[in-house]
C-alpha cells in the first residue's frame, strides 16, 4: 500500500477527496446491498426533498491508529443509533446499525493509505449521511433515499495544546423547544451559521445557545455539548429535549463516574448560576473537549478556571477519553471497534 504523502502535522479540519466512499440506495421500500464507489459527486433529482425541505441527516465519527498499528473506531454503533433516531424524526427509512458499522469499516479500510499514523494527533474523520431523493414537489417524505459515507484525514483540534476559549450567549435559537434539536439534521446547522458569525465578529470562538423556551438555561456550545465541574467536583451537563445527545458527552459522563470516581448529574444549568462551576468545557467528536475560559452573558464575562490554562479535572477527563480512543487506556466493553 502506498501511503499518501501528507504532512499530518499540518492538517486542519478541511475536506479532502480520498479514494472510496460507500453508497447504498433505497428504492421500492428497501435498501440495496451497497458498494464502494470512487466518485465524490452525487447525481440527484432537482426536486429532491433533501434540497428543498431539509429531509436529510448526517453523522460524524473518527477512526484512530493505535500504537501497535491497528485501526479502531470509537462507538460507531452509537452514531448508527442516533442516525436512526434522526431518521424517525424526519420520516426517513432507518439504515440498520450492523450495516452502518460495517460500511464505516469498509470505507476506512479502502482508504487506509490516508489513515494518519499514531502520535501525529491526526485522525480519519467519517461523514455518514442519509438524504431524501427522487422526484417530488409536495411537502412530504421523499420516494427514494441515499445513504453514503465518505472520509478524510483531519488534524488535531488543538495544535498548540489545550487552550481555553471564550464564548458568548446568543439571543438566537438553534432549535425550537420540541423541534428537531435532538436530531442531527441540516436545518439546525443552517440556523446556527448567522449566530456563529455574530459571535466570531464579537471576538468569541462561538456562541452558547440557551434553552429556546425561557433563555435561562445553557443548552449547547456551538456544535458541541456543555459540561461544568462544580466546586465540590461533580460533573454536570444539561438535560433538555432540544440538545443533540452527544456521544462524547455520554462517554465523559461514564468516564467521570467510573474512571474518576466523580458524582455526575444531568440537569438544568442556569446561566445566572454559572459561578457554581469551577471548570467548564465543550465536548464533541471534533475537539474531544474544548476548555471554556469564560462565558459572556448580558455584557459580563464570567471566567471559570482560567482564560489561558486548562483546569485539572477537564485535563483528566480529556486524557482518559483520548487514551481510550487511541487505544492507550482500556475502554469499557464495546466502545472500541477494530477495523481489520
Ligand atoms: C449540535 C451538536 N451538539 C453536540 C455535538 C457533539 O456530538 P458528538 O459527541 O456525538 O460528536 C455535535 C456534533 O456531532 C453537534 O453537532
CSV table of C-alpha atoms in Angstrom, one decimal, residues 98-227:
chain,number,residue,atom,x,y,z
A,98,UNK,CA,-24.8,-3.5,11.8
A,99,UNK,CA,-24.7,-2.3,8.2
A,100,UNK,CA,-23.7,1.2,9.3
A,101,UNK,CA,-20.8,-0.1,11.3
A,102,UNK,CA,-19.8,-2.5,8.6
A,103,UNK,CA,-19.8,0.3,6.0
A,104,UNK,CA,-17.7,2.5,8.3
A,105,UNK,CA,-15.1,-0.3,8.5
A,106,UNK,CA,-15.2,-0.8,4.7
A,107,UNK,CA,-14.6,2.9,4.0
A,108,UNK,CA,-11.7,3.2,6.4
A,109,UNK,CA,-10.1,0.1,5.1
A,110,UNK,CA,-10.5,1.1,1.5
A,111,UNK,CA,-8.8,4.5,2.3
A,112,UNK,CA,-6.1,3.1,4.6
A,113,UNK,CA,-3.4,5.0,2.7
A,114,UNK,CA,-4.9,8.2,4.1
A,115,UNK,CA,-5.0,6.9,7.7
A,116,UNK,CA,-2.9,9.2,9.9
A,117,UNK,CA,-0.1,7.5,12.0
A,118,UNK,CA,-0.3,7.1,15.8
A,119,UNK,CA,1.3,10.0,17.6
A,120,UNK,CA,0.5,12.6,14.9
A,121,UNK,CA,-2.6,13.6,16.7
A,122,UNK,CA,-4.5,13.4,13.4
A,123,UNK,CA,-7.4,11.0,12.8
A,124,UNK,CA,-9.7,9.8,10.0
A,125,UNK,CA,-13.0,11.7,10.1
A,126,UNK,CA,-16.0,9.8,8.7
A,127,UNK,CA,-19.1,11.6,7.5
A,128,UNK,CA,-22.1,9.3,7.1
A,129,UNK,CA,-25.3,11.0,5.7
A,130,UNK,CA,-28.8,9.9,4.6
A,131,UNK,CA,-30.8,12.1,2.2
A,132,UNK,CA,-34.3,12.1,0.7
A,133,UNK,CA,-34.0,11.9,-3.1
A,134,UNK,CA,-36.2,11.1,-6.1
A,135,UNK,CA,-38.8,13.2,-7.9
A,136,UNK,CA,-41.1,15.1,-5.6
A,137,UNK,CA,-42.6,18.5,-5.2
A,138,UNK,CA,-45.1,18.5,-2.3
A,139,UNK,CA,-44.0,18.7,1.4
A,140,UNK,CA,-43.9,15.0,2.0
A,141,UNK,CA,-41.3,12.3,2.6
A,142,UNK,CA,-39.2,11.5,-0.5
A,143,UNK,CA,-39.9,8.4,-2.5
A,144,UNK,CA,-36.2,7.3,-2.5
A,145,UNK,CA,-33.1,7.7,-0.3
A,146,UNK,CA,-29.3,7.6,-0.4
A,147,UNK,CA,-27.1,6.5,2.5
A,148,UNK,CA,-23.4,7.5,1.9
A,149,UNK,CA,-20.2,7.6,3.9
A,150,UNK,CA,-17.0,9.4,2.9
A,151,UNK,CA,-13.9,10.1,5.0
A,152,UNK,CA,-10.8,12.2,5.1
A,153,UNK,CA,-7.8,12.7,7.4
A,154,UNK,CA,-8.2,15.6,9.8
A,155,UNK,CA,-5.7,17.4,12.1
A,156,UNK,CA,-5.7,17.5,15.8
A,157,UNK,CA,-8.1,20.2,17.1
A,158,UNK,CA,-5.5,21.6,19.5
A,159,UNK,CA,-2.4,22.5,17.6
A,160,UNK,CA,-0.8,24.4,20.4
A,161,UNK,CA,-2.1,22.4,23.3
A,162,UNK,CA,-5.4,22.6,25.1
A,163,UNK,CA,-6.0,26.4,25.2
A,164,UNK,CA,-9.3,27.6,26.7
A,165,UNK,CA,-11.5,29.8,24.5
A,166,UNK,CA,-14.3,32.2,25.3
A,167,UNK,CA,-18.0,32.0,24.3
A,168,UNK,CA,-20.9,34.4,24.3
A,169,UNK,CA,-24.6,33.6,24.8
A,170,UNK,CA,-26.8,34.1,21.7
A,171,UNK,CA,-30.2,35.7,21.5
A,172,UNK,CA,-31.0,33.3,18.7
A,173,UNK,CA,-32.0,29.6,19.0
A,174,UNK,CA,-30.6,26.6,17.0
A,175,UNK,CA,-33.8,24.6,17.6
A,176,UNK,CA,-37.4,25.0,18.9
A,177,UNK,CA,-38.4,23.6,22.3
A,178,UNK,CA,-40.0,20.5,20.8
A,179,UNK,CA,-38.4,20.9,17.3
A,180,UNK,CA,-35.5,18.9,15.8
A,181,UNK,CA,-32.7,19.9,18.2
A,182,UNK,CA,-32.2,16.3,19.4
A,183,UNK,CA,-31.9,15.1,15.7
A,184,UNK,CA,-28.7,15.7,13.7
A,185,UNK,CA,-30.5,17.3,10.8
A,186,UNK,CA,-29.0,20.0,8.5
A,187,UNK,CA,-31.6,22.7,9.2
A,188,UNK,CA,-30.3,23.0,12.8
A,189,UNK,CA,-26.9,23.9,11.4
A,190,UNK,CA,-28.2,26.3,8.7
A,191,UNK,CA,-29.9,28.2,11.5
A,192,UNK,CA,-26.7,28.3,13.5
A,193,UNK,CA,-24.5,29.9,10.8
A,194,UNK,CA,-25.6,33.5,11.5
A,195,UNK,CA,-25.4,33.4,15.3
A,196,UNK,CA,-22.0,31.8,14.9
A,197,UNK,CA,-20.9,34.6,12.6
A,198,UNK,CA,-22.1,37.3,15.1
A,199,UNK,CA,-20.2,35.6,18.0
A,200,UNK,CA,-17.0,35.4,15.9
A,201,UNK,CA,-17.3,39.1,14.9
A,202,UNK,CA,-17.7,40.0,18.6
A,203,UNK,CA,-14.3,38.2,19.3
A,204,UNK,CA,-15.6,34.8,20.6
A,205,UNK,CA,-14.9,31.3,19.4
A,206,UNK,CA,-18.7,30.6,19.1
A,207,UNK,CA,-22.0,31.2,20.8
A,208,UNK,CA,-23.7,29.4,23.6
A,209,UNK,CA,-27.4,28.5,22.9
A,210,UNK,CA,-29.8,28.9,25.8
A,211,UNK,CA,-33.0,26.9,26.1
A,212,UNK,CA,-35.4,28.1,23.4
A,213,UNK,CA,-38.4,28.3,25.8
A,214,UNK,CA,-37.1,30.5,28.6
A,215,UNK,CA,-33.5,31.6,27.6
A,216,UNK,CA,-32.4,30.9,31.2
A,217,UNK,CA,-30.5,27.6,30.9
A,218,UNK,CA,-27.4,26.6,29.0
A,219,UNK,CA,-28.1,24.1,26.2
A,220,UNK,CA,-25.3,23.8,23.6
A,221,UNK,CA,-21.9,25.4,22.9
A,222,UNK,CA,-21.9,25.9,19.2
A,223,UNK,CA,-22.0,22.4,17.7
A,224,UNK,CA,-20.9,20.8,21.0
A,225,UNK,CA,-22.4,19.9,24.3
A,226,UNK,CA,-21.7,21.7,27.6
A,227,UNK,CA,-20.4,20.3,30.9
